[in-house]
Coordinates of C-alpha atoms in Angstrom, one line a residue:
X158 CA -172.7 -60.1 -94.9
X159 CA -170.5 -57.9 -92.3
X160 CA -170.2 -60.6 -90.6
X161 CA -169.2 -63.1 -93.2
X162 CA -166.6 -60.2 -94.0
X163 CA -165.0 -59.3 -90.8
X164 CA -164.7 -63.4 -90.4
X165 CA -162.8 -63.7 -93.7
X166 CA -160.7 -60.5 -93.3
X167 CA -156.7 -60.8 -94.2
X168 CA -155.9 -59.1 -91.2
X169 CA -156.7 -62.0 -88.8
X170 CA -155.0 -64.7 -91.2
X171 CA -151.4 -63.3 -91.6
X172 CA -150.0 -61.0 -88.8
X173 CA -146.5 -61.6 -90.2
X174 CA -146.2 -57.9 -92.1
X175 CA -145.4 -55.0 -91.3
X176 CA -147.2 -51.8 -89.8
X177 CA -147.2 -50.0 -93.3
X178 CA -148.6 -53.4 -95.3
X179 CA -151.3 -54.0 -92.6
X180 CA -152.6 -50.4 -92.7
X181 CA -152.4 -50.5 -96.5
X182 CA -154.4 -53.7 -97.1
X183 CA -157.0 -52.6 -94.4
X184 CA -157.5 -49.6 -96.1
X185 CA -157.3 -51.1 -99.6
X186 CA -160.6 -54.1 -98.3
X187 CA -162.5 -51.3 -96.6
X188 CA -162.6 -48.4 -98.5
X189 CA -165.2 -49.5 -101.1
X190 CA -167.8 -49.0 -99.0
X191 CA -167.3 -45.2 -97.5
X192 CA -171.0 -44.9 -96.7
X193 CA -170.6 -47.5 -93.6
X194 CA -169.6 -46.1 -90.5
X195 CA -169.0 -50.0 -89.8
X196 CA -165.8 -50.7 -92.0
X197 CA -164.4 -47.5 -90.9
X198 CA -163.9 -47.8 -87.3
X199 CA -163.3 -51.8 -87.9
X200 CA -160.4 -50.6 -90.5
X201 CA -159.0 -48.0 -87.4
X202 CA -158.8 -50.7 -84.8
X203 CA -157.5 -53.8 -86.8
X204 CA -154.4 -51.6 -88.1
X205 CA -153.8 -50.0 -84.2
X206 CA -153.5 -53.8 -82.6
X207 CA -151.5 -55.3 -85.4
X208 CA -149.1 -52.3 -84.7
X209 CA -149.0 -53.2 -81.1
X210 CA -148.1 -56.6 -82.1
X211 CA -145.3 -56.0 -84.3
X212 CA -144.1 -53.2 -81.0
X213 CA -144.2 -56.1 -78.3
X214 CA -142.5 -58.1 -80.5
X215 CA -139.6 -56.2 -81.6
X216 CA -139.4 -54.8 -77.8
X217 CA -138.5 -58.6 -77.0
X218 CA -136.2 -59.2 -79.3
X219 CA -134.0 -55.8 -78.5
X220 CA -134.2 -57.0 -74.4
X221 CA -133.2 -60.3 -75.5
X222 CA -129.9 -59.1 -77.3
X223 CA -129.0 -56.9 -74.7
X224 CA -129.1 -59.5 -72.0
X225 CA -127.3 -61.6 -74.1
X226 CA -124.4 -58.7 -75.2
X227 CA -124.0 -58.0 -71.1
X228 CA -124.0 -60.9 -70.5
X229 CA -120.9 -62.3 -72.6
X230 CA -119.5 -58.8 -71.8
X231 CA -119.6 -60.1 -68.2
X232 CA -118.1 -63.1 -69.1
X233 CA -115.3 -62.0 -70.8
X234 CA -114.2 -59.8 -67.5
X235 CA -114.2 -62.6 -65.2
X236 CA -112.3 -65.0 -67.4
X237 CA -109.3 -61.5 -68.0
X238 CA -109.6 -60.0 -64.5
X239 CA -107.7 -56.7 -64.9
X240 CA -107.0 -56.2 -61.2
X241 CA -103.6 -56.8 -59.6
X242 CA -102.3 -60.3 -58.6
X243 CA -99.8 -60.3 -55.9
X244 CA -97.3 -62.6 -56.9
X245 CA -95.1 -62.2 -53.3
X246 CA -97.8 -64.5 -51.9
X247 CA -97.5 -67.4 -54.5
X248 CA -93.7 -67.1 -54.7
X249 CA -93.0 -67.3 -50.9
X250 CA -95.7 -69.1 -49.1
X251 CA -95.6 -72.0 -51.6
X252 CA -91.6 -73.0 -53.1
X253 CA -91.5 -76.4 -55.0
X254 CA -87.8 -77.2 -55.8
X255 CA -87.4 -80.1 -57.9
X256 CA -84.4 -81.9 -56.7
X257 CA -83.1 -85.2 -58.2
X258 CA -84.6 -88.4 -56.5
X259 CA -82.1 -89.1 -53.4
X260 CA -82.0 -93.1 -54.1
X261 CA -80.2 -95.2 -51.0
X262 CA -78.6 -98.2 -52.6
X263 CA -77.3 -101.2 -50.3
X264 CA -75.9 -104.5 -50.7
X265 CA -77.9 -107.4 -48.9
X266 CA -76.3 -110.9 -47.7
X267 CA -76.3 -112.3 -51.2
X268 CA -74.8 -109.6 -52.7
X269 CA -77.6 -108.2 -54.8
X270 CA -79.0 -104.5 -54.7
X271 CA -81.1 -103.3 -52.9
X272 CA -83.2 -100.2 -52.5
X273 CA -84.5 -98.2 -49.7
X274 CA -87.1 -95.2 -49.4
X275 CA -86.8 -93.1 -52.3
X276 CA -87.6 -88.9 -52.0
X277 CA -88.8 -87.2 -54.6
X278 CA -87.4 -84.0 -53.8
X279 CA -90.3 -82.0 -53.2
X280 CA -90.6 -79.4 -50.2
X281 CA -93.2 -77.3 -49.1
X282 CA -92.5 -74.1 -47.0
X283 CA -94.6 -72.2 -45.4
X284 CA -93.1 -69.1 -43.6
X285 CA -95.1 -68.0 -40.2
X286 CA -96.5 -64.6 -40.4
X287 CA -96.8 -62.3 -38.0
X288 CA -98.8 -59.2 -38.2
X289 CA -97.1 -57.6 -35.0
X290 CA -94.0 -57.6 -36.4
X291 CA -95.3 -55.1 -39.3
X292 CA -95.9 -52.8 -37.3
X293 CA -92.9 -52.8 -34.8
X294 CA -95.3 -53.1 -32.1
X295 CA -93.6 -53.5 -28.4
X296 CA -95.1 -53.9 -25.2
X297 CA -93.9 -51.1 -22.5
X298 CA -94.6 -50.2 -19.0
X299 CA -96.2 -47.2 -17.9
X300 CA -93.8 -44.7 -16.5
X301 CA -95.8 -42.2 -13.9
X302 CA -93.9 -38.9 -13.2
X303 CA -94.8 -36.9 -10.5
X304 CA -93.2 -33.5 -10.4
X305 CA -94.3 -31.1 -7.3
X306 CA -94.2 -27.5 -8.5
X307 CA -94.8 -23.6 -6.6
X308 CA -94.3 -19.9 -8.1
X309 CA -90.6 -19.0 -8.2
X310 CA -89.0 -16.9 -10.5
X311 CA -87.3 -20.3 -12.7
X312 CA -90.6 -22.1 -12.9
X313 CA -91.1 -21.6 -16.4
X314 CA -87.2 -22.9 -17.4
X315 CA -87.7 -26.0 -15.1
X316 CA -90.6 -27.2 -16.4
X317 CA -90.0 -26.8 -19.8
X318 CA -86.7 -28.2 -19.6
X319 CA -88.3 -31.4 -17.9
X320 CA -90.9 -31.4 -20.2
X321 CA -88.9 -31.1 -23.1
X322 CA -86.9 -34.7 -21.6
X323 CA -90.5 -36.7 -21.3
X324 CA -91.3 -36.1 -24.5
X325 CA -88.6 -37.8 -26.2
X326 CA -89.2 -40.7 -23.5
X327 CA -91.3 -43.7 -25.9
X328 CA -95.0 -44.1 -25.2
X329 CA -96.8 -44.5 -22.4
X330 CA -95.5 -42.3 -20.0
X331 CA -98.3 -39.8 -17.5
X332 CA -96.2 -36.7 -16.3
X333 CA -98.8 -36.0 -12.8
X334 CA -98.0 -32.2 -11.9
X335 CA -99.0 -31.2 -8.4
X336 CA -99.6 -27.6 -7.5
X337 CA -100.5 -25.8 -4.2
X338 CA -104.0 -24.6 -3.2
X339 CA -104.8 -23.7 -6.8
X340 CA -103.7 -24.5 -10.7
X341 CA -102.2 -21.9 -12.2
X342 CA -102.8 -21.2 -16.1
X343 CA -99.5 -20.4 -16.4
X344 CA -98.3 -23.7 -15.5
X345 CA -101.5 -25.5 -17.2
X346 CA -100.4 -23.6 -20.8
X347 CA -96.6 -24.9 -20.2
X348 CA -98.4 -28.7 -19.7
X349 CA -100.4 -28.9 -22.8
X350 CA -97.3 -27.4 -25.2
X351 CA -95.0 -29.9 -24.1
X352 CA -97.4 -33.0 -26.1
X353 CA -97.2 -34.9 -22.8
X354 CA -100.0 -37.1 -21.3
X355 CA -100.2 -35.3 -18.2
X356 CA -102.7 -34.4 -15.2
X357 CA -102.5 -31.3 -13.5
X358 CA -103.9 -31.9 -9.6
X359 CA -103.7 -29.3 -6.7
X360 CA -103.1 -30.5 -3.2
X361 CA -106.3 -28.8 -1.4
X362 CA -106.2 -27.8 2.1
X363 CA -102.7 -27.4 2.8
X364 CA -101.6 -23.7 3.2
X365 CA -98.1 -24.5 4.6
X366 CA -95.3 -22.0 3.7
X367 CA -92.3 -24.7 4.4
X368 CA -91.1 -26.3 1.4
X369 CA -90.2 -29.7 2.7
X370 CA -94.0 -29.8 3.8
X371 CA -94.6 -28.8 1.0
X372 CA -93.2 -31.0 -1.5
X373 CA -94.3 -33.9 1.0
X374 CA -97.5 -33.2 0.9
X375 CA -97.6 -32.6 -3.1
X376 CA -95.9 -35.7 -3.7
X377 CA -99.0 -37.5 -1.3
X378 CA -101.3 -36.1 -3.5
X379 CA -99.9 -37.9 -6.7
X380 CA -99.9 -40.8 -4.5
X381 CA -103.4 -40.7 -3.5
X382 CA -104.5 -40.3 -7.2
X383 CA -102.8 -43.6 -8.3
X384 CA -104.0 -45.1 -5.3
X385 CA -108.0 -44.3 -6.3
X386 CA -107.9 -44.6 -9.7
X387 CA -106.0 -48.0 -9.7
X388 CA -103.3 -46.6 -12.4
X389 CA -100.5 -49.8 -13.6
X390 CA -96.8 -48.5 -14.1
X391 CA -93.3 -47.3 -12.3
X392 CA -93.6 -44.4 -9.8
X393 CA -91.0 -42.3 -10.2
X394 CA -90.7 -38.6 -7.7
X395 CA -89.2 -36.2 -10.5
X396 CA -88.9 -32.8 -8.8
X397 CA -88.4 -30.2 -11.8
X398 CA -85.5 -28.7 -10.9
X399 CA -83.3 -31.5 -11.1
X400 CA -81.3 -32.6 -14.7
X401 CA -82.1 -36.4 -15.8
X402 CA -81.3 -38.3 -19.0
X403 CA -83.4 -40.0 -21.6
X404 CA -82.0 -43.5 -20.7
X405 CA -83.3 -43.4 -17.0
X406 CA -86.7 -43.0 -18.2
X407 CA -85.9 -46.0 -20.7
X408 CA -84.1 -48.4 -17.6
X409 CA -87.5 -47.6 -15.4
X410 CA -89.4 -49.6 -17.0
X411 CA -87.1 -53.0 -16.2
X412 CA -88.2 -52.4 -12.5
X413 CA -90.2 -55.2 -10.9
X414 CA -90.8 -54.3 -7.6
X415 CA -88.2 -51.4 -6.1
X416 CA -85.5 -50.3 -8.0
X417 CA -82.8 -47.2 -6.9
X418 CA -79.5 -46.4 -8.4
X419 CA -76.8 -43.6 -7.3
X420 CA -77.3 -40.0 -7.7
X421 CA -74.8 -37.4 -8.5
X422 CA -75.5 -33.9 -6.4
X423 CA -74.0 -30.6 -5.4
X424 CA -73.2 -30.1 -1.7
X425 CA -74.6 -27.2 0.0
X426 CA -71.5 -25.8 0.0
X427 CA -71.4 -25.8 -3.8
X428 CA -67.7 -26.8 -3.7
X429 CA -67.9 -30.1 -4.5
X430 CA -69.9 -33.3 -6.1
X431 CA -70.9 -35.9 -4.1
X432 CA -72.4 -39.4 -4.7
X433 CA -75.8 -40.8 -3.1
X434 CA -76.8 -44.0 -3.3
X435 CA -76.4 -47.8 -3.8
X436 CA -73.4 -50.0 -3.9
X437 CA -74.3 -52.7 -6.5
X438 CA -72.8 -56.1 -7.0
X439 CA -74.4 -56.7 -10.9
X440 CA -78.0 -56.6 -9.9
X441 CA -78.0 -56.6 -5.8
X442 CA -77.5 -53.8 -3.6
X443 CA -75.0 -54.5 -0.8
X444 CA -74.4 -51.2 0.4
X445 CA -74.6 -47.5 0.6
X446 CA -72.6 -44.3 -0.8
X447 CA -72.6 -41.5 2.0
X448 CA -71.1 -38.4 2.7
X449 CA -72.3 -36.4 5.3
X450 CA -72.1 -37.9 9.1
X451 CA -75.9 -36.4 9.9
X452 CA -77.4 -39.3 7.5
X453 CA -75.9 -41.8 8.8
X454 CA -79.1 -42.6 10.7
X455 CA -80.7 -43.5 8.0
X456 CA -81.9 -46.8 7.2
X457 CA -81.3 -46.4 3.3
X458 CA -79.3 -43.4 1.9
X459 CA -80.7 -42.5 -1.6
X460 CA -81.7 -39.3 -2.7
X461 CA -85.9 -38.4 -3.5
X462 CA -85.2 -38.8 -7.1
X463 CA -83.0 -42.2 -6.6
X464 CA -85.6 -44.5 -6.5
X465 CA -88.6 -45.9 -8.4
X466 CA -91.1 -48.8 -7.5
X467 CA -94.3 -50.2 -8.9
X468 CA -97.8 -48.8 -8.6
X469 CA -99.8 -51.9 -7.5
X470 CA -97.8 -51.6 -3.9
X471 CA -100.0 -48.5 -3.2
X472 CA -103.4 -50.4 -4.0
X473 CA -103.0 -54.2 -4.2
X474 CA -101.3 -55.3 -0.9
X475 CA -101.7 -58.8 -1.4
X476 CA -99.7 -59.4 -4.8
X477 CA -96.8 -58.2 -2.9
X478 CA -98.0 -59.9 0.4
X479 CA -97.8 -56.8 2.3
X480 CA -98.2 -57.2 6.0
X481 CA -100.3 -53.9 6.7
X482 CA -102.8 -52.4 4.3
X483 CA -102.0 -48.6 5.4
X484 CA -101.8 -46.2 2.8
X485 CA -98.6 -45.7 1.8
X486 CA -97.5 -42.0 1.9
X487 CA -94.4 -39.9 2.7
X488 CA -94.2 -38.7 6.6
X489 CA -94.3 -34.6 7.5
X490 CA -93.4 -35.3 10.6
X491 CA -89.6 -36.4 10.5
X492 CA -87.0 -34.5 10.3
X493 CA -85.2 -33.5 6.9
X494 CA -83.4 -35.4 5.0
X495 CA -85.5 -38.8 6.6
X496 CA -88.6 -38.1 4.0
X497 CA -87.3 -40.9 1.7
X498 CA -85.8 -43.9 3.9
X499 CA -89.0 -43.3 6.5
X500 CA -90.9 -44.3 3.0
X501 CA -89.1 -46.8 1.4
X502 CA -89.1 -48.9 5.0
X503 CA -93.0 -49.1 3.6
X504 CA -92.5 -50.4 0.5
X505 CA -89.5 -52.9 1.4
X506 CA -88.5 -54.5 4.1
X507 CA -84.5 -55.1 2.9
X508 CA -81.8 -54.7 0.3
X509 CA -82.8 -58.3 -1.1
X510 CA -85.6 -56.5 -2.2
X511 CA -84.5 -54.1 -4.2
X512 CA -82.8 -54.0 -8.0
X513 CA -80.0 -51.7 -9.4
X514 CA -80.7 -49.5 -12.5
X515 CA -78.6 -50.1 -14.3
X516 CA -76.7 -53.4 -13.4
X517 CA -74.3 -53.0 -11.1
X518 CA -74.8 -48.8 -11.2
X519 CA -72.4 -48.1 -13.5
X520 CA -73.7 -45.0 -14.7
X521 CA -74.8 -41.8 -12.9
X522 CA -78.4 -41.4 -14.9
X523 CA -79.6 -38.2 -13.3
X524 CA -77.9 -34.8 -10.9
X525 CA -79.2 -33.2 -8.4
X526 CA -77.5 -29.8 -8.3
X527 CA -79.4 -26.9 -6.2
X528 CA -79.4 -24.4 -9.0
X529 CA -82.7 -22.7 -7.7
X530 CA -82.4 -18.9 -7.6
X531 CA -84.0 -17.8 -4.3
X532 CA -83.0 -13.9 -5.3
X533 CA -84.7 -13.6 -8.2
X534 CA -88.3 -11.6 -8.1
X535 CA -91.1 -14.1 -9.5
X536 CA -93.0 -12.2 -12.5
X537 CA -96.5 -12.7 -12.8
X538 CA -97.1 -15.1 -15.6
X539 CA -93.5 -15.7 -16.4
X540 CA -93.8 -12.0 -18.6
X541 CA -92.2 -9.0 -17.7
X542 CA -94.8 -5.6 -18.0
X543 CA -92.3 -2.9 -19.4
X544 CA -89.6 -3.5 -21.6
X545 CA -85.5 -3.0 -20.1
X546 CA -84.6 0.2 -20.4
X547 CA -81.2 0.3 -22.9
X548 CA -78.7 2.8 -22.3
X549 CA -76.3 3.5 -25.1
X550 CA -72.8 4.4 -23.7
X551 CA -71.2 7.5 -25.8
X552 CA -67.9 7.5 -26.3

């Protein structure tokens, strides 16, 4: 008879109704009996799996709308982006004018009309854009600097006031400082305020005392270091004692092979100015400007910082179809005053190889003026240990 019962029980014939109605039937059919330990445990375990039933089935259902309510939400958003359109794109890439039909109407031999190719007025532009020109990108030469430098009392002024000049000169530009025997971190301190690429070397090995040997041999040094490390740009000797403008540094970078233009410069006399340099005829040179009668030996008369020529002579002889493969390097052993034609014979072998900066030298770009104070007593570290003693005058 349990068997008959369990068989026939309303809980297996309508799973439909809710928790509450399933436990209330169940208990209502099996509470009669409270002697069997049968019906009770049956009565437990029918109402538990009807209520898991009615749990999986109302989980489903709640997944099932919320799919559905993301799921339009998701919609909606891709159909009314809320992000920016540019519109400069559309409006200038793509212009349609509508323009009324250009008709070409002739007569033929019997006199009747006739038409030709008709346009429907339609254009299509499409502007070229280039990224470049965004950013005002231009191509420059390298401009190399080398500046020899030694301990005197306006050290300090000179290379700060050169320093001062490069920087305003446009990217790239590498300012090569040579020093005697050792670097100084005086000078070193000056380099890295000025916010100029620059490399500080030491000529090694070369105790000399004279300053024309000592300038040649600094200036060798800068020379040897573009030489190894294969640097691309327009050589230009810049002692720091001279005065140069912005636009020189500018007109550099026109050079092709040799380029040298006139320099203005004290005499040693310091009575008068006098002029140093090339004769130009628009870009040729055809001649010399000399003053003094002991130069006149001299192949080409142009001052140290009159001249500027490209890199790739010192280590790539055969672009330029050099006939020797020396180093190229300025001479100790002539006289003064021969240091710079004794080189430039190296680099060129006439004027038809040279170019004029600017055309036709029409402007003086840089002066040479001897303003060095040889009297003055050279601090240590450009700062003075006591303060100047001030005397107050009574009256």
């Amino acid at each position: 008879m349990a068997s008959i019962r369990r068989t026939l029980s309303p809980l297996y014939q309508d799973r439909s109704y809710h928790i509450g109605v399933a436990s209330a039937q169940a208990h209502k059919l099996f509470s009669t009996n409270n002697n069997s330990g049968k019906y009770s445990s049956l009565t437990s375990t029918s109402a538990v799996s009807a209520a898991f039933v009615y749990i999986r089935r109302k989980g489903f259902r709640r997944s099932f709308y919320r799919c559905m309510i993301f799921f339009i939400l998701g919609l909606l958003l891709g159909v009314f982006p809320s992000g920016h359109v540019d519109n400069e794109i559309n409006k200038h890439d793509f212009s349609f004018e509508m323009k009324p039909p250009h008709v070409n109407v002739q007569l033929d031999t019997k006199g009747n009309f006739a038409l030709s190719a008709v346009s429907l007025g339609v254009e299509k532009t499409t502007p070229q854009l280039d990224r470049l020109s965004r950013f005002d990108y231009v191509e420059r030469k390298q401009v190399i600097v080398i500046t020899p430098t030694y301990n005197r009392a306006l050290q300090a002024y000179f290379l700060n006031r050169l320093g001062q000049v490069l920087r305003l000169v446009q990217p790239p530009l590498l300012w090569i400082v040579v020093e005697m025997t050792s670097a100084s971190a005086e000078t070193a301190e000056i380099l890295r305020k000025t916010g100029v690429m620059y490399r500080h070397l030491v000529c090694v090995n070369k105790n000399n005392t004279n300053v024309k040997d000592r300038g040649v041999h600094q200036r060798n040094a800068g020379l040897e270091h573009i030489e190894r490390h294969r640097l691309d740009g327009i050589v230009y000797f810049a002692d720091d004692d001279n005065v140069y403008s912005l636009e020189l540094f500018e007109s550099l970078r026109n050079i092709s092979r040799f380029g040298t233009w006139p320099v203005a410069m004290l005499a040693q006399s310091k009575n008068k100015a006098i002029l140093e340099g090339p004769v130009c005829n628009a870009s040729q040179v055809i001649g010399w400007h000399t003053n003094e009668k002991s130069k006149k030996l001299r192949r080409f008369h142009v001052d140290m910082s009159g001249f500027a020529f490209n890199s790739t002579i010192l280590w790539d002889p055969r672009r330029w179809k050099r006939p020797f493969s020396n180093p190229i390097r300025q001479l100790d052993t002539v006289k003064e005053g021969f240091q710079e034609t004794t080189f430039i014979e190296q680099v060129v072998e006439d004027e038809s190889q040279m170019e004029s900066v600017p055309p036709s030298c029409s402007r003086i770009l840089n002066w040479h003026l001897h303003l060095d104070a040889h009297g003055l007593v050279y601090p240590r570290g450009w700062l003075l240990q006591k303060n100047l003693e001030v005397v107050q005058l009574i009256r």
